[in-house]
Coordinates of C-alpha atoms and ligand atoms in Angstrom, one line a residue:
M135 CA 23.3 13.9 -32.5
A136 CA 21.3 17.1 -32.9
Q137 CA 23.3 20.2 -32.0
D138 CA 22.6 23.9 -32.4
R139 CA 24.9 26.6 -33.7
F140 CA 25.7 27.6 -30.1
G141 CA 26.9 24.1 -29.3
R142 CA 23.9 23.0 -27.2
H143 CA 23.2 19.3 -27.6
I144 CA 19.4 19.0 -28.0
H145 CA 18.1 15.6 -26.9
Y146 CA 14.9 16.3 -24.9
L147 CA 11.6 16.4 -26.7
R148 CA 8.3 17.7 -25.3
V149 CA 5.6 16.1 -27.3
S150 CA 2.1 17.6 -27.3
L151 CA -0.5 14.8 -27.7
T152 CA -3.4 17.2 -28.3
D153 CA -4.2 21.0 -28.2
K154 CA -7.5 20.2 -26.4
C155 CA -8.2 20.3 -22.7
N156 CA -10.8 19.3 -20.1
L157 CA -10.0 22.5 -18.1
R158 CA -9.8 26.2 -19.0
C159 CA -7.1 27.7 -16.8
V160 CA -7.3 31.5 -16.8
Y161 CA -3.5 31.9 -17.5
C162 CA -3.6 29.4 -20.3
M163 CA -6.6 29.8 -22.6
K164 CA -9.9 31.6 -23.1
E165 CA -13.0 29.7 -22.0
D166 CA -14.3 29.7 -25.6
M167 CA -11.0 28.4 -27.0
V168 CA -11.3 27.0 -30.5
F169 CA -9.3 23.7 -31.1
Q170 CA -7.9 22.1 -34.2
P171 CA -9.9 19.4 -36.0
S172 CA -8.4 15.9 -35.1
S173 CA -7.4 15.4 -38.8
A174 CA -5.0 18.3 -38.5
L175 CA -3.2 16.6 -35.6
M176 CA -0.6 13.8 -35.9
Q177 CA -2.4 10.5 -36.1
D178 CA -1.0 7.7 -33.8
D179 CA 1.1 6.1 -36.6
E180 CA 2.5 9.5 -37.7
L181 CA 3.4 10.4 -34.1
I182 CA 5.3 7.1 -33.6
T183 CA 7.1 7.4 -36.9
L184 CA 8.3 10.9 -35.9
I185 CA 9.4 9.7 -32.4
R186 CA 11.4 6.9 -34.1
V187 CA 13.2 9.5 -36.2
F188 CA 13.9 11.7 -33.2
A189 CA 15.2 8.7 -31.2
E190 CA 17.6 7.8 -34.1
L191 CA 18.9 11.4 -33.8
G192 CA 19.8 10.9 -30.1
F193 CA 16.6 12.3 -28.5
D194 CA 16.4 10.1 -25.4
K195 CA 14.1 12.1 -23.0
Y196 CA 10.4 12.6 -23.8
R197 CA 7.7 14.5 -21.9
L198 CA 4.1 14.2 -23.0
T199 CA 2.1 17.3 -22.7
G200 CA -0.6 19.3 -24.4
G201 CA -3.3 20.6 -24.0
E202 CA -4.2 17.8 -21.7
P203 CA -2.3 14.7 -22.7
T204 CA -4.5 12.2 -20.8
I205 CA -7.5 13.1 -23.0
R206 CA -5.8 11.9 -26.2
P207 CA -7.5 8.7 -27.4
H208 CA -5.2 5.7 -27.0
V209 CA -2.7 7.5 -24.7
V210 CA -1.8 4.3 -22.9
D211 CA -1.0 2.6 -26.2
I212 CA 1.0 5.5 -27.4
V213 CA 3.1 5.4 -24.2
R214 CA 3.6 1.6 -24.6
E215 CA 4.7 2.0 -28.2
M216 CA 7.0 4.8 -27.5
N217 CA 8.6 2.9 -24.7
Q218 CA 9.6 0.1 -27.1
I219 CA 11.4 2.4 -29.5
P220 CA 15.2 1.9 -29.2
G221 CA 16.9 5.0 -27.8
V222 CA 13.8 6.2 -25.9
D223 CA 15.1 6.1 -22.3
K224 CA 12.7 8.2 -20.3
I225 CA 9.1 9.1 -20.8
T226 CA 7.3 11.5 -18.4
M227 CA 4.1 13.6 -18.6
T228 CA 2.8 17.0 -17.5
T229 CA -0.9 16.7 -16.7
N230 CA -3.7 18.5 -14.9
G231 CA -4.2 15.2 -13.0
V232 CA -8.0 15.0 -13.6
L233 CA -7.9 11.6 -15.2
L234 CA -5.1 10.1 -13.2
P235 CA -7.3 8.3 -10.7
E236 CA -8.2 5.9 -13.7
L237 CA -5.1 6.3 -15.7
A238 CA -2.1 6.4 -13.4
R239 CA -1.6 2.7 -13.1
P240 CA -2.1 1.7 -16.8
L241 CA 0.2 4.6 -17.8
H242 CA 2.9 3.5 -15.4
D243 CA 2.5 -0.1 -16.5
A244 CA 2.9 1.0 -20.1
G245 CA 6.2 2.8 -19.3
L246 CA 5.4 6.3 -18.1
Q247 CA 8.0 6.9 -15.4
R248 CA 6.8 10.1 -13.7
V249 CA 4.2 12.8 -13.9
N250 CA 4.3 16.5 -13.1
I251 CA 0.8 17.5 -11.9
S252 CA -0.5 21.1 -12.0
I253 CA -2.2 22.4 -8.9
D254 CA -2.3 26.1 -8.3
T255 CA -4.0 26.3 -4.9
L256 CA -5.4 24.0 -2.1
D257 CA -8.5 26.2 -1.8
P258 CA -11.5 24.5 -3.6
V259 CA -13.2 27.8 -4.5
K260 CA -10.1 29.4 -5.9
F261 CA -9.2 26.2 -7.7
K262 CA -12.5 26.4 -9.6
K263 CA -11.9 30.1 -10.3
I264 CA -8.4 29.5 -11.8
T265 CA -9.2 26.3 -13.7
R266 CA -12.8 27.4 -14.5
W267 CA -14.0 23.8 -15.0
G268 CA -11.9 21.8 -12.4
T269 CA -12.5 20.5 -8.9
L270 CA -9.7 20.3 -6.4
D271 CA -10.8 16.8 -5.1
T272 CA -10.3 15.2 -8.4
V273 CA -6.8 16.5 -8.9
W274 CA -5.9 15.7 -5.3
N275 CA -7.0 12.1 -5.9
G276 CA -5.0 12.1 -9.1
I277 CA -1.9 13.0 -7.2
L278 CA -2.5 10.2 -4.7
A279 CA -3.1 7.8 -7.5
A280 CA 0.1 8.7 -9.2
E281 CA 2.1 8.2 -6.0
E282 CA 0.4 4.9 -5.3
A283 CA 1.1 3.7 -8.8
G284 CA 4.8 4.4 -8.1
M285 CA 5.3 7.4 -10.4
T286 CA 7.7 9.1 -7.9
P287 CA 9.1 11.5 -7.0
I288 CA 5.9 13.4 -7.4
K289 CA 6.4 16.9 -8.8
L290 CA 3.6 19.5 -8.5
N291 CA 3.4 22.7 -10.7
A292 CA 1.8 25.9 -9.7
V293 CA 1.6 29.0 -11.9
V294 CA 1.5 32.0 -9.6
V295 CA -1.0 34.6 -10.7
R296 CA -1.3 38.0 -8.9
G297 CA -4.7 38.4 -7.3
F298 CA -5.6 34.7 -7.7
N299 CA -3.1 32.6 -5.8
D300 CA -0.1 34.8 -4.8
S301 CA -0.2 34.7 -1.0
D302 CA -1.8 32.0 1.3
D303 CA -1.9 29.6 -1.6
V304 CA 1.8 29.8 -2.1
I305 CA 2.3 29.1 1.6
N306 CA -0.2 26.2 1.9
L307 CA 1.3 24.5 -1.2
A308 CA 4.8 24.9 0.2
A309 CA 3.6 23.3 3.5
L310 CA 2.8 20.1 1.6
T311 CA 6.6 19.5 1.4
L312 CA 6.8 19.3 5.2
D313 CA 5.3 15.9 5.3
H314 CA 5.5 14.6 1.7
D315 CA 8.6 13.8 -0.3
W316 CA 7.2 15.9 -3.2
Q317 CA 8.7 18.7 -5.2
M318 CA 6.5 21.8 -5.2
R319 CA 7.4 23.9 -8.1
Y320 CA 6.3 27.5 -8.7
I321 CA 6.3 28.8 -12.2
E322 CA 6.5 32.4 -13.3
M323 CA 3.6 33.1 -15.7
M324 CA 4.7 33.6 -19.3
P325 CA 3.0 35.8 -21.9
F326 CA 1.6 34.2 -25.1
G327 CA -0.6 35.4 -28.0
D328 CA -3.9 36.9 -27.2
V329 CA -3.8 36.2 -23.5
A330 CA -0.4 38.1 -23.1
G331 CA -1.9 41.2 -21.7
F332 CA -3.4 39.4 -18.7
Q333 CA -0.3 37.4 -18.2
Q334 CA 2.1 40.3 -18.2
A335 CA -0.1 42.3 -15.8
Q336 CA -0.4 39.5 -13.3
V337 CA 3.1 38.0 -13.3
V338 CA 4.7 37.3 -9.9
T339 CA 8.5 36.9 -9.9
D340 CA 10.5 34.1 -8.3
A341 CA 12.0 36.6 -5.8
E342 CA 8.5 37.5 -4.6
I343 CA 7.4 33.9 -4.4
R344 CA 10.5 33.0 -2.4
A345 CA 9.9 35.9 0.0
T346 CA 6.3 34.8 0.5
I347 CA 7.4 31.3 1.4
E348 CA 10.3 32.6 3.7
S349 CA 7.9 34.9 5.5
E350 CA 6.1 31.8 6.8
F351 CA 8.9 29.2 7.1
G352 CA 12.1 31.1 7.5
P353 CA 15.1 31.1 5.2
L354 CA 15.0 28.4 2.5
E355 CA 18.1 26.1 2.2
L356 CA 19.5 26.0 -1.4
L357 CA 19.9 22.4 -2.7
D358 CA 22.4 20.9 -5.1
D359 CA 24.6 24.1 -5.0
G360 CA 21.9 25.9 -7.1
K361 CA 22.3 23.4 -10.0
L362 CA 19.0 23.3 -12.0
D363 CA 16.8 20.3 -11.8
G364 CA 15.3 20.6 -15.3
E365 CA 14.3 24.2 -15.3
A366 CA 13.8 24.4 -11.5
R367 CA 16.2 25.8 -8.9
L368 CA 15.7 23.7 -5.7
Y369 CA 15.3 24.7 -2.1
R370 CA 14.1 23.1 1.1
I371 CA 12.2 24.4 4.1
R372 CA 14.2 23.5 7.2
G373 CA 13.3 20.0 8.3
A374 CA 11.0 19.3 5.3
K375 CA 10.8 16.0 3.5
G376 CA 10.2 17.4 0.1
A377 CA 11.7 20.3 -1.9
I378 CA 10.6 23.7 -3.3
G379 CA 11.4 24.4 -7.0
L380 CA 11.4 27.9 -8.5
I381 CA 11.1 28.2 -12.2
S382 CA 12.0 31.7 -13.2
S383 CA 11.6 31.5 -17.0
V384 CA 10.8 35.2 -17.2
T385 CA 13.2 36.8 -14.8
H386 CA 16.2 34.4 -14.9
P387 CA 15.9 32.3 -18.1
F388 CA 18.0 29.1 -18.3
C389 CA 18.7 29.3 -22.0
A390 CA 22.4 28.4 -21.8
S391 CA 21.6 25.0 -20.4
C392 CA 18.6 24.3 -22.7
T393 CA 18.5 20.8 -24.2
R394 CA 15.0 20.8 -25.5
A395 CA 12.7 21.2 -28.4
R396 CA 9.0 20.7 -28.7
L397 CA 6.8 18.8 -31.1
T398 CA 3.3 20.3 -31.3
A399 CA 0.2 18.1 -31.7
E400 CA 0.1 19.3 -35.4
G401 CA 3.5 17.8 -36.0
V402 CA 5.5 21.1 -36.0
L403 CA 8.9 21.3 -34.4
R404 CA 9.1 24.3 -32.2
L405 CA 12.6 25.2 -31.3
C406 CA 12.0 27.5 -28.3
L407 CA 8.8 27.8 -26.2
L408 CA 9.0 31.6 -26.3
R409 CA 10.1 32.2 -29.9
D410 CA 7.8 31.6 -32.9
K411 CA 10.5 29.8 -35.0
E412 CA 9.0 26.5 -36.1
V413 CA 9.6 23.7 -38.7
D414 CA 6.8 21.7 -40.1
L415 CA 7.4 17.9 -40.0
L416 CA 3.9 16.5 -40.6
T417 CA 3.4 18.1 -44.1
P418 CA 6.6 16.5 -45.5
L419 CA 5.8 13.2 -43.7
R420 CA 2.3 13.2 -45.4
A421 CA 3.9 14.1 -48.7
G422 CA 6.1 11.0 -48.6
A423 CA 9.4 12.3 -47.0
T424 CA 11.8 9.5 -46.2
V425 CA 13.4 9.0 -42.8
A426 CA 16.6 10.5 -44.1
D427 CA 14.7 13.6 -45.4
L428 CA 13.0 14.0 -42.0
K429 CA 16.3 13.7 -40.1
Q430 CA 17.8 16.4 -42.3
I431 CA 14.8 18.7 -41.7
I432 CA 15.1 18.2 -37.9
L433 CA 18.9 18.7 -37.9
D434 CA 18.6 21.9 -39.9
G435 CA 15.8 23.2 -37.6
V436 CA 17.7 22.4 -34.5
W437 CA 20.8 24.1 -35.8
H438 CA 18.9 27.4 -36.1
K439 CA 17.3 27.0 -32.6
P440 CA 17.1 30.6 -31.2
W441 CA 19.4 31.4 -28.3
G442 CA 16.8 32.7 -25.8
H443 CA 13.6 34.6 -25.4
G444 CA 13.1 38.4 -25.8
L445 CA 10.6 39.1 -23.1
A446 CA 12.8 41.8 -21.6
R447 CA 12.5 43.6 -24.9
D448 CA 8.8 42.9 -25.1
V449 CA 9.2 40.3 -27.9
I450 CA 6.3 38.0 -27.1
P451 CA 5.4 34.8 -28.9
V452 CA 2.2 35.5 -30.9
S453 CA 1.7 32.5 -33.2
R454 CA 0.4 30.1 -30.5
V455 CA -0.6 30.0 -26.9
M456 CA 0.9 27.6 -24.4
S457 CA -1.7 24.8 -24.9
Q458 CA -1.1 24.9 -28.7
I459 CA 2.7 24.5 -28.2
G460 CA 3.0 22.0 -25.5
G461 CA 4.1 23.4 -22.1
Ligands
LIG593 N1 -2.6 20.3 -19.2 C1 -1.4 20.0 -18.6 C2 -1.2 20.7 -17.3 O1 -1.9 21.7 -17.1 O2 -0.3 20.3 -16.5 C3 -0.2 20.1 -19.5 C4 -0.2 21.3 -20.4 S1 0.1 22.8 -19.6 C5 0.1 23.9 -20.9 C6 1.8 22.6 -19.0 C7 2.2 23.5 -17.9 O3 2.2 24.9 -18.4 C8 1.2 23.5 -16.7 O4 2.0 23.3 -15.5 C9 0.6 24.9 -16.7 O5 0.3 25.3 -15.4 C10 1.7 25.7 -17.3 N2 1.2 26.9 -18.0 C11 0.1 27.2 -18.7 N3 0.1 28.4 -19.1 C12 1.2 29.1 -18.6 C13 1.7 30.4 -18.7 N4 1.1 31.3 -19.4 N5 2.9 30.6 -18.1 C14 3.5 29.7 -17.4 N6 3.1 28.4 -17.3 C15 1.9 28.1 -17.9
LIG594 FE1 -5.6 22.8 -19.7 FE2 -3.1 22.6 -18.7 FE3 -3.9 24.8 -20.0 FE4 -4.9 24.3 -17.7 S1 -2.8 24.7 -18.1 S2 -6.1 24.9 -19.5 S3 -5.1 22.1 -17.7 S4 -3.7 22.8 -20.9

């Protein structure tokens, strides 16, 4: 079992399959983003070897992410192989949904249980402005394909950016929960590396998001006594089928209940999304480290997992942006 020095049991791994993406969201990366050569990333066999080691250490929950995980070559085979590893209980994915019309069913058949799909607005013109390269129709079809394939409950993620999607868009997305048993989750924008200036200037807090939703639908009902679902606090619009989730990583971090670590596409263990502390696993693996060596490196890394982020004191992660960590 992997435990940190604060007594937190770490058993949830977010695995980045690639740093590359088929979109260029304004809050995530620059349009001329430069990516790693494929040789610098974990190859399929290396990825599976490392997951086996994590599973033996008690990591049972996995979320595939990126970059855009669906553009990783052999993604369906990777899911199938991961699903056969003893100890791997749950595999989910965070995706922009663009390729789900083709991939939802094969991914689900291979063992992917659920997807979180990013959709920041229902306005096609704004959608293009935020994602730069995306079209709303494709992502909408991706959501429907995921639901049809049985990857339920569907969870949708919106990052709220001032001046882009902070008013009508928040309301229209919330209205989806009236008729759909979906969870609509709003994420406070976090600052990273060379896009931090933009991110800090345009951040919208969970209190503001909630007030916007309540201005249209009336007071939200708190669900599960405020207990977090992952990182989201859940609410419901009166009479709605689905739920609203508020993810307030910036204003109300959930560090005390954190159970997660991240494996970047370059095979580096990142102990906290918002802290630069990392431990390289791929270099030792390529140098011939044994399973026992790798286990020790992971346990030592987890032990030193930072307690929480330092955004309130302007300590911003600088070594990587979100797509290079695995959001
Ligand atoms: N490409 C996939 C997607 O967009 O869903 C997976 C990777 S993306 C980095 C994971 C999640 O992080 C998405 O929901 C995205 O909206 C969110 N995200 C990206 N940049 C962010 C930022 N600066 N602050 C908060 N969330 C961010
Ligand atoms: Fe790509 Fe996801 Fe980043 Fe958008 S948020 S650019 S879809 S990795």
